[in-house]
Coordinates of N, CA, C and O (backbone and C1' of nucleotides) in Angstrom, one line a residue:
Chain U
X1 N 13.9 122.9 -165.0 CA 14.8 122.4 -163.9 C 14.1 121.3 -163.1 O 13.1 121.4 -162.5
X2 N 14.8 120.3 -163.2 CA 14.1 119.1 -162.2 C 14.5 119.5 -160.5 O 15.1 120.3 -159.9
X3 N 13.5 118.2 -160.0 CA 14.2 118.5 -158.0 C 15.4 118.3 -157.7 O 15.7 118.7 -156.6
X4 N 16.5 117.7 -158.8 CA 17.5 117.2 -158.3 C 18.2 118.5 -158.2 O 18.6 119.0 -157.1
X5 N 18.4 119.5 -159.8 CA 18.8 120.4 -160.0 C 18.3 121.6 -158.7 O 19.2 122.4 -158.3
X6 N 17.1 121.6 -158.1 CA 16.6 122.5 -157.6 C 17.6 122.5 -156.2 O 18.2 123.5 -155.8
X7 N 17.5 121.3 -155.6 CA 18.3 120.8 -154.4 C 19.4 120.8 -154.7 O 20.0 120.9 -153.6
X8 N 20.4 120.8 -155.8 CA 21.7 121.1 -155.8 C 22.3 122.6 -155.9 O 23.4 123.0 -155.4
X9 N 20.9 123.5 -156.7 CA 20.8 125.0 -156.5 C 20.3 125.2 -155.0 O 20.2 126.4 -154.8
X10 N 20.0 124.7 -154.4 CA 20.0 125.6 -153.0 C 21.1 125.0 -152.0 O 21.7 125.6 -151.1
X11 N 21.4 123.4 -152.6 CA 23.0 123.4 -151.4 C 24.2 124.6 -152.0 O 24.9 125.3 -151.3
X12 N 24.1 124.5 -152.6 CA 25.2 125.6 -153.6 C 25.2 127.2 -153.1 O 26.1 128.1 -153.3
X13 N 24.2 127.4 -152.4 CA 23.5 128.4 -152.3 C 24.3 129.0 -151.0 O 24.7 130.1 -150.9
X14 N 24.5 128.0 -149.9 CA 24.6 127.7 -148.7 C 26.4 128.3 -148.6 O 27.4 127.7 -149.0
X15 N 26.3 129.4 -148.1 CA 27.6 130.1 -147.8 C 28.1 129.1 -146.7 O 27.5 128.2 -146.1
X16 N 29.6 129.6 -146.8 CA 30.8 129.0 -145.9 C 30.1 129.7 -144.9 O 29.6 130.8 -144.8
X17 N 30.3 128.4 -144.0 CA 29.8 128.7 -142.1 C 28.6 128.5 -141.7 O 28.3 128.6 -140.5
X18 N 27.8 128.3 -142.5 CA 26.4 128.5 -142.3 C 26.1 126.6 -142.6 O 26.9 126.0 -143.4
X19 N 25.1 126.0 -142.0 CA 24.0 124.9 -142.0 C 23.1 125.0 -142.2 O 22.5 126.0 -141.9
X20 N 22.4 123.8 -143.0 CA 21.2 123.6 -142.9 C 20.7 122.0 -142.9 O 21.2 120.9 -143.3
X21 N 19.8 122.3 -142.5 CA 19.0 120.9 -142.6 C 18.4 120.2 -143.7 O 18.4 120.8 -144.8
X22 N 17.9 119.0 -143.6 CA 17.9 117.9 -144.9 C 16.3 119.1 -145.3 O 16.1 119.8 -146.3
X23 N 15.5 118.8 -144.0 CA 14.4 119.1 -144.4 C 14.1 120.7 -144.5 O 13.0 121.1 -145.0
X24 N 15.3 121.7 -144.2 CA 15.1 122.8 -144.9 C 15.2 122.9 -146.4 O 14.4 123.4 -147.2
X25 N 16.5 122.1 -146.6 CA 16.8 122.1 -148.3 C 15.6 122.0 -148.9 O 15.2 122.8 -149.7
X26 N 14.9 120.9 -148.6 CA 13.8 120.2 -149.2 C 12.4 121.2 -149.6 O 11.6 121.1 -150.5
X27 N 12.5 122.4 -148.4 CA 11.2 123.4 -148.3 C 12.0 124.1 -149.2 O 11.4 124.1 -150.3
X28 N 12.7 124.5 -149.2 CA 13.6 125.7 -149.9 C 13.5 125.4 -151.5 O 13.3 126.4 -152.2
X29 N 13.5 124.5 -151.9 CA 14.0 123.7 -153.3 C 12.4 123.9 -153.6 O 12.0 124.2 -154.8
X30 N 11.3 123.7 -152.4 CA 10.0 123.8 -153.1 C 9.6 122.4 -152.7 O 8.4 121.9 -152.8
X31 N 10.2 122.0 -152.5 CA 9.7 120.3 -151.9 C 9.8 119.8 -150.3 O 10.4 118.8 -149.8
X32 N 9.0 120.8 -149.6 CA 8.1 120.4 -148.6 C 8.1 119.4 -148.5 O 7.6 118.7 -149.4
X33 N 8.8 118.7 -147.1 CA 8.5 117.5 -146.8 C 9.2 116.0 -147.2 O 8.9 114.9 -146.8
X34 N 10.3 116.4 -148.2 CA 11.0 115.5 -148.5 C 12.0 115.4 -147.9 O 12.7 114.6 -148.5
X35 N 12.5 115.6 -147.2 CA 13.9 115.5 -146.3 C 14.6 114.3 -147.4 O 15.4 114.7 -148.4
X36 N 14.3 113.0 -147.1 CA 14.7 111.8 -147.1 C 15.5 111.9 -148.9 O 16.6 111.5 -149.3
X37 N 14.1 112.8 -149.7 CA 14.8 112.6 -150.8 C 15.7 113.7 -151.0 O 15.8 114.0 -152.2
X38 N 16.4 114.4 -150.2 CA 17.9 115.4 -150.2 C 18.7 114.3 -150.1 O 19.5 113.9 -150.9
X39 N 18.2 113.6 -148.6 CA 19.3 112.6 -148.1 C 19.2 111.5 -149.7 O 20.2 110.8 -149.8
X40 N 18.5 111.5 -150.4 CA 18.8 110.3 -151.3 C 19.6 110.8 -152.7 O 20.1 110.0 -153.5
X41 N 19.4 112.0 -152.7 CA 19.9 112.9 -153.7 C 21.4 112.8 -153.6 O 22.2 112.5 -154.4
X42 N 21.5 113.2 -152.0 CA 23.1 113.5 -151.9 C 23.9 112.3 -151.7 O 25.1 112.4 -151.7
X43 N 23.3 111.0 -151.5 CA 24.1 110.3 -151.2 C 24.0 109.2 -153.0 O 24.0 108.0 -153.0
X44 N 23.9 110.1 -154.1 CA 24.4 110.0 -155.4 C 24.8 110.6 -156.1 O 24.7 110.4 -157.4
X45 N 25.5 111.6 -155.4 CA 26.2 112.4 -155.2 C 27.6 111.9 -156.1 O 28.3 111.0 -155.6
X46 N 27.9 112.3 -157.4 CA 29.3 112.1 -158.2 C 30.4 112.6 -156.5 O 30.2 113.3 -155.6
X47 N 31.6 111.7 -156.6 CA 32.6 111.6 -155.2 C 33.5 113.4 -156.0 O 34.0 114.3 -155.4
X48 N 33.4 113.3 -157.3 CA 34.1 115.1 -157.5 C 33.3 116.3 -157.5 O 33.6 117.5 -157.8
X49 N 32.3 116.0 -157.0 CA 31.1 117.4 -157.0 C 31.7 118.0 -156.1 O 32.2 117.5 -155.1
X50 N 31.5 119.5 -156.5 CA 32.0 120.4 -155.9 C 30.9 120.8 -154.9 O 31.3 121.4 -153.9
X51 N 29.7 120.6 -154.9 CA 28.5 120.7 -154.0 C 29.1 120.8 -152.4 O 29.7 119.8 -151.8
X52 N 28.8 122.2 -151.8 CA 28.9 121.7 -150.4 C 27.9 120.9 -149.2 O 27.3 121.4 -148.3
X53 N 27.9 119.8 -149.7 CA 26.8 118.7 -149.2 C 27.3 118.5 -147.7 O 26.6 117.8 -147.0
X54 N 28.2 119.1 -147.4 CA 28.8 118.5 -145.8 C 28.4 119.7 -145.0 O 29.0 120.0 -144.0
X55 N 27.4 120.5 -145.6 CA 26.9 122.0 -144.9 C 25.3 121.4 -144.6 O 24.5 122.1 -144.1
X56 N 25.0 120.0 -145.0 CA 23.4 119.6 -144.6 C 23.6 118.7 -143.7 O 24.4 117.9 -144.0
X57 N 23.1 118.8 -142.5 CA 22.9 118.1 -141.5 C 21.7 118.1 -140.8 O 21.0 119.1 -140.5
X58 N 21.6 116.9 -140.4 CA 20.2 116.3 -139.7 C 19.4 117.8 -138.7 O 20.2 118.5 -138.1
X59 N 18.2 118.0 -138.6 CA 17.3 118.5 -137.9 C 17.8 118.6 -136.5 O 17.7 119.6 -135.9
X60 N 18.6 117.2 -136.1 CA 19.0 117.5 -134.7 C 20.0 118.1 -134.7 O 20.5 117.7 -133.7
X61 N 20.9 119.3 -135.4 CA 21.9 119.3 -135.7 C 23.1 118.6 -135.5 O 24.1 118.8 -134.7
X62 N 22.8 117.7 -136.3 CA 24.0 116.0 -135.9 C 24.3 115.5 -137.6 O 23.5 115.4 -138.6
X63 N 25.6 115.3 -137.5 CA 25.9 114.6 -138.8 C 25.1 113.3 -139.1 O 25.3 112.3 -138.4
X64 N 24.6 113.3 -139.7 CA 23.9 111.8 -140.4 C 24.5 110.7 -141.2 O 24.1 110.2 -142.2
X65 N 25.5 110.5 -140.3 CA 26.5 109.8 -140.4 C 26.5 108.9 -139.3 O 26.2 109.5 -138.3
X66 N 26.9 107.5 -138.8 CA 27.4 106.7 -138.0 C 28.5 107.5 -137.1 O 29.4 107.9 -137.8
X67 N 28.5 107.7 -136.2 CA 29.4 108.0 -135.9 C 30.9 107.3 -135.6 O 30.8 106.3 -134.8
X68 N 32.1 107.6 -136.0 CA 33.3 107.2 -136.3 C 33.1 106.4 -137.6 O 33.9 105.5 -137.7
X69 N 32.3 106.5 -138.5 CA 32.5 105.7 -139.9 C 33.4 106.8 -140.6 O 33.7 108.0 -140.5
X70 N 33.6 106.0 -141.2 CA 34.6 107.5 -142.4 C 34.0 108.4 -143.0 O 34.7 109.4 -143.1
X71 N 32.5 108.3 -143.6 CA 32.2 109.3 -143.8 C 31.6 110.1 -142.8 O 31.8 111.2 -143.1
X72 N 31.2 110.0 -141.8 CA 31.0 110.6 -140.8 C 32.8 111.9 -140.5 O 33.0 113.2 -140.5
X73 N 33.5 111.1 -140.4 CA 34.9 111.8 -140.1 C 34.7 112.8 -141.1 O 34.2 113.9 -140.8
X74 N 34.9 112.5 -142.5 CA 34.8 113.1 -143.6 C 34.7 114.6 -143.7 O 35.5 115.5 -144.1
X75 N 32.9 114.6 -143.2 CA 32.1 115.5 -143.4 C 32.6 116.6 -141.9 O 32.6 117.8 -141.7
X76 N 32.9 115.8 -141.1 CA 33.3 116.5 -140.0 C 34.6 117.4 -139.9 O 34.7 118.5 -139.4
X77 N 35.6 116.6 -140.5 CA 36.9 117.6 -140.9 C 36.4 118.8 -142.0 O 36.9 119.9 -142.0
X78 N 35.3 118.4 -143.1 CA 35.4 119.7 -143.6 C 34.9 121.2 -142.6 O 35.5 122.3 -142.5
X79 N 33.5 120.6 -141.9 CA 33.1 121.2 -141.3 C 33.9 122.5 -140.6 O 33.8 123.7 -140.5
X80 N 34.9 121.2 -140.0 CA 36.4 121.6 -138.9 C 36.8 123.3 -139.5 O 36.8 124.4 -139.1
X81 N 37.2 122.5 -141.0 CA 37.8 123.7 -141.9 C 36.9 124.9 -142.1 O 37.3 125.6 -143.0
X82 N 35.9 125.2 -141.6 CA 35.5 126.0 -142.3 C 34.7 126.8 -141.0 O 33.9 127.7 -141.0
X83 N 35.2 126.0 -139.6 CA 34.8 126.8 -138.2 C 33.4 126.9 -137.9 O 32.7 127.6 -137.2
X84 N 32.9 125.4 -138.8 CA 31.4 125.1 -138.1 C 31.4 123.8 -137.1 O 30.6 123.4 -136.3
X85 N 32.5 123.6 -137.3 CA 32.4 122.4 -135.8 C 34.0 122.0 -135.2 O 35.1 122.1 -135.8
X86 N 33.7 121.5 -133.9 CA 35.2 121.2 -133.8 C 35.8 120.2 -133.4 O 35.1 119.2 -133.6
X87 N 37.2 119.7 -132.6 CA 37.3 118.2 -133.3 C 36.9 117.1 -132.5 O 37.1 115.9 -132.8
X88 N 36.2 117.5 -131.3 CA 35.5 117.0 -130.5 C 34.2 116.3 -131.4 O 33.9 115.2 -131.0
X89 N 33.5 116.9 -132.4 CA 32.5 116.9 -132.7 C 31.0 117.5 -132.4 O 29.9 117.0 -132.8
X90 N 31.5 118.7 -131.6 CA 30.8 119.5 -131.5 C 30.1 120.5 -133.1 O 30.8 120.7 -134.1
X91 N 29.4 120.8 -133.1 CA 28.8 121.3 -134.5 C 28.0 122.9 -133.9 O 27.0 123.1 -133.3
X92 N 29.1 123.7 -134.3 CA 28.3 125.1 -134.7 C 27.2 125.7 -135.9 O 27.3 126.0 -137.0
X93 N 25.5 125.5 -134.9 CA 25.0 125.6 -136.4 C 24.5 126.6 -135.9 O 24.0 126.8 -134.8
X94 N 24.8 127.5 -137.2 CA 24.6 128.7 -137.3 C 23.7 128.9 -138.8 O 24.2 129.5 -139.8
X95 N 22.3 128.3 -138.8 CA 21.6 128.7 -139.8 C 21.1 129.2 -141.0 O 20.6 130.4 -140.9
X96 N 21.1 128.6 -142.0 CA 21.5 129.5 -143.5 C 19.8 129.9 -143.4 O 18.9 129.2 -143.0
X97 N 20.1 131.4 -144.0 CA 18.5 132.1 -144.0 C 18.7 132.1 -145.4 O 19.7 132.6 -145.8
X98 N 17.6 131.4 -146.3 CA 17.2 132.0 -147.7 C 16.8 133.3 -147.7 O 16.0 133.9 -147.0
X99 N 17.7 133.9 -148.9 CA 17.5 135.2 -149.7 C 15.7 135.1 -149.8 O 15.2 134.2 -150.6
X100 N 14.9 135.9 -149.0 CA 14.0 136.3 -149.4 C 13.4 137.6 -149.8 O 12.3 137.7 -150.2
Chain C
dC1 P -0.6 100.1 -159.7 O5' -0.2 98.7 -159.2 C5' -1.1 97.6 -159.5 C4' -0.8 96.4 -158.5 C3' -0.4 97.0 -157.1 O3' -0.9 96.1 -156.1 C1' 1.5 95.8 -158.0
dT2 P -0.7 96.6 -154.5 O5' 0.6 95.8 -154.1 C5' 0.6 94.3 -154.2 C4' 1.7 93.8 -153.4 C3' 1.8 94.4 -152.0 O3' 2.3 93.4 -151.1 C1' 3.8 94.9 -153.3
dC3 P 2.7 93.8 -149.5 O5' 4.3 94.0 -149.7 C5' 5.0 92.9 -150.3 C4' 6.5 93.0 -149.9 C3' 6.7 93.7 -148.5 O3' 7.8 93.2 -147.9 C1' 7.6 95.1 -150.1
dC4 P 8.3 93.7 -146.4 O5' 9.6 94.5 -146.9 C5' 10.5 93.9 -147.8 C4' 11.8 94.7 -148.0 C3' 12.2 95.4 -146.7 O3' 13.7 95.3 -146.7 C1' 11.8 97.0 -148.4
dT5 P 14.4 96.0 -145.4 O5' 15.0 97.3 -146.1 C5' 15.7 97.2 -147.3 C4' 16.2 98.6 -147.7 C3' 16.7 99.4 -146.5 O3' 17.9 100.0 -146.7 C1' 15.1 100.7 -147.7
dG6 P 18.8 100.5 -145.5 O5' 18.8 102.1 -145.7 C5' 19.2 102.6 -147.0 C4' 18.9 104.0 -147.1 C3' 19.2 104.8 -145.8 O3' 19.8 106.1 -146.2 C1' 16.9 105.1 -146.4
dA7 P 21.4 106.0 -146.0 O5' 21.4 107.2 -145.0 C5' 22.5 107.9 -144.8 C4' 22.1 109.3 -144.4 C3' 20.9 109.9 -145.0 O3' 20.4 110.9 -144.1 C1' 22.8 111.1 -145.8
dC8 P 19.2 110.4 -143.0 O5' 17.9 111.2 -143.4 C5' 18.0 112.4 -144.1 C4' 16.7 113.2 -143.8 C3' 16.7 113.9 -142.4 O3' 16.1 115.2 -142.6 C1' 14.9 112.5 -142.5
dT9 P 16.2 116.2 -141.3 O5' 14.7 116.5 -140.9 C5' 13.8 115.4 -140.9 C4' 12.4 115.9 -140.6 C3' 12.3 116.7 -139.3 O3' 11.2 117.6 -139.3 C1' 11.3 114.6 -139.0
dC10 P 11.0 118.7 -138.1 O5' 9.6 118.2 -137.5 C5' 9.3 116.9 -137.6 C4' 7.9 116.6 -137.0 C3' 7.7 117.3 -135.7 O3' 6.3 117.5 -135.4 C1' 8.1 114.9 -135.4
dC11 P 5.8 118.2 -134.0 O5' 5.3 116.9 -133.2 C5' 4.7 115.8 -133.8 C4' 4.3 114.8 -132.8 C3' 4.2 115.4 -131.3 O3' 3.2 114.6 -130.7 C1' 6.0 113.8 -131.4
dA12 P 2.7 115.0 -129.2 O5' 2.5 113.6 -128.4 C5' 2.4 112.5 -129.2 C4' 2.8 111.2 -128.5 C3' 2.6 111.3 -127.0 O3' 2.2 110.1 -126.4 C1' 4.9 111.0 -127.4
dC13 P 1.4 110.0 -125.0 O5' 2.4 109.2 -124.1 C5' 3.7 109.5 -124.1 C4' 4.6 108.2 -123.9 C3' 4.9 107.9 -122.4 O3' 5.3 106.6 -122.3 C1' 6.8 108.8 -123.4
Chain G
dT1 P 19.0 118.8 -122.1 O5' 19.1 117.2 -122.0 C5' 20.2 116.6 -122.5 C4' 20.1 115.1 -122.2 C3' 20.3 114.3 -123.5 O3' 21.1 113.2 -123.3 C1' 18.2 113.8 -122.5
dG2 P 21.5 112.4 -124.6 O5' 20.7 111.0 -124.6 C5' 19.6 110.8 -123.8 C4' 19.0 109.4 -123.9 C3' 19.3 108.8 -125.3 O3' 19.4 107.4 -125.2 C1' 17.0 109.3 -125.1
dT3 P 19.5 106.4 -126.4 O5' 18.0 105.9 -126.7 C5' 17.1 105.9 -125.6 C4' 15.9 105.1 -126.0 C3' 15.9 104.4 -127.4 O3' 15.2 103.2 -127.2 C1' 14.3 106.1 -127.5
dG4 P 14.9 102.2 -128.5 O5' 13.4 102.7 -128.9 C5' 12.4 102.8 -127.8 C4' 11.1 102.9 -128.5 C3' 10.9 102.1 -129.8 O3' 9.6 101.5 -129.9 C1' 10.7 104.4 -130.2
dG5 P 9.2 100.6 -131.2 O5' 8.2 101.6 -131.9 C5' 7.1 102.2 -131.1 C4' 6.3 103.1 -132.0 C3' 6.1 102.5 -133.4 O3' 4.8 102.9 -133.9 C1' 7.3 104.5 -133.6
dA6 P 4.2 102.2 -135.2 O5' 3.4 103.4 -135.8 C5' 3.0 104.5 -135.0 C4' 3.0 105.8 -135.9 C3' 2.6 105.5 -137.3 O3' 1.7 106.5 -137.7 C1' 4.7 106.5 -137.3
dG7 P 1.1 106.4 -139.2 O5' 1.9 107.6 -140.0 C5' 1.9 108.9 -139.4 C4' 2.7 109.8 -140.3 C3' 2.4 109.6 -141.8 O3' 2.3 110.8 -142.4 C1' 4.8 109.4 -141.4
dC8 P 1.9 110.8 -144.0 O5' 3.3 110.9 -144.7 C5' 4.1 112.1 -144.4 C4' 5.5 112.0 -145.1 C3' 5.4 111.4 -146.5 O3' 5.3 112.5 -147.5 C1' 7.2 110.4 -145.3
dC9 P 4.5 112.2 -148.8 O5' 5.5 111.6 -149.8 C5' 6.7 112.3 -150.1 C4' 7.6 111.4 -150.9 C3' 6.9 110.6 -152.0 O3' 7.7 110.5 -153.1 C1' 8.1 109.2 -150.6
dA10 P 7.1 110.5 -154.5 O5' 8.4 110.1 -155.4 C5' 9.5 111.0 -155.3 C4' 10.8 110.2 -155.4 C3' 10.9 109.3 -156.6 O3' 12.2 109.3 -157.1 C1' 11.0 107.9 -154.7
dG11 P 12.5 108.8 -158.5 O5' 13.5 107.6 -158.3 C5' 13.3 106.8 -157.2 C4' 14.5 105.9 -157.0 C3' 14.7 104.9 -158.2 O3' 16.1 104.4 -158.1 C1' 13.7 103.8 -156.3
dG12 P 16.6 103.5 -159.3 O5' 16.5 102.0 -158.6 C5' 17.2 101.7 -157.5 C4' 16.9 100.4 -157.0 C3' 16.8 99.3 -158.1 O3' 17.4 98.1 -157.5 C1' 14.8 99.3 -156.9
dA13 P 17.7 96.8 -158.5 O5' 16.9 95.7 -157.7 C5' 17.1 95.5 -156.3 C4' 16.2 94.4 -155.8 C3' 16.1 93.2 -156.8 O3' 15.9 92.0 -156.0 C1' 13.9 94.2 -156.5

DNA sequence: CTCCTGACTCCAC
DNA sequence: TGTGGAGCCAGGA
């Protein structure tokens, strides 16, 4: 299994309602310290992956997105959908614990 | 090989 | 609370 696979097995991982961070994914996957390369993974991201990639957000818990760009919106209506944030742009993070 | 870039983080002010 | 800068590291030019 390469890092990419590893980082797609742990967004995958990531139940409805729950967040995590770039730089959690990155510990979790086993790769300590890469944040940047989740953020670089996901943003080559096939546009039909079923990956819930709009469940990783920034350390600050903040979309890492521009805000009002479209993908920013994007990631934020799914969020909407699924009762982690709301349409204000407030963000409920409620922290994914890896199965240990 | 060097330089720049980025869906990141931390820490100091 | 906000901002700025340094550290981070694989890719691409």
């Amino acid at each position: 299994m390469n890092e990419q696979e590893k980082i797609y097995q742990v967004i995958a991982s990531i139940p409805k309602g729950r967040l995590c961070s770039y730089g959690e994914v990155a510990k979790l996957a086993g790769l300590p310290g890469r944040a940047r390369w989740v953020g670089r993974t996901l943003s080559q991201l096939p546009s039909d992956s079923r990956l819930p990639w709009f469940r990783v957000i920034s350390a600050q818990g903040k979309i890492s997105f521009p805000a009002h760009s479209a993908a920013y919106q994007r990631q934020l209506a799914l969020l909407i959908a699924e009762g982690s944030a709301e349409p204000s742009g407030k963000i409920h993070w409620r922290q994914y614990r890896w199965p240990s």
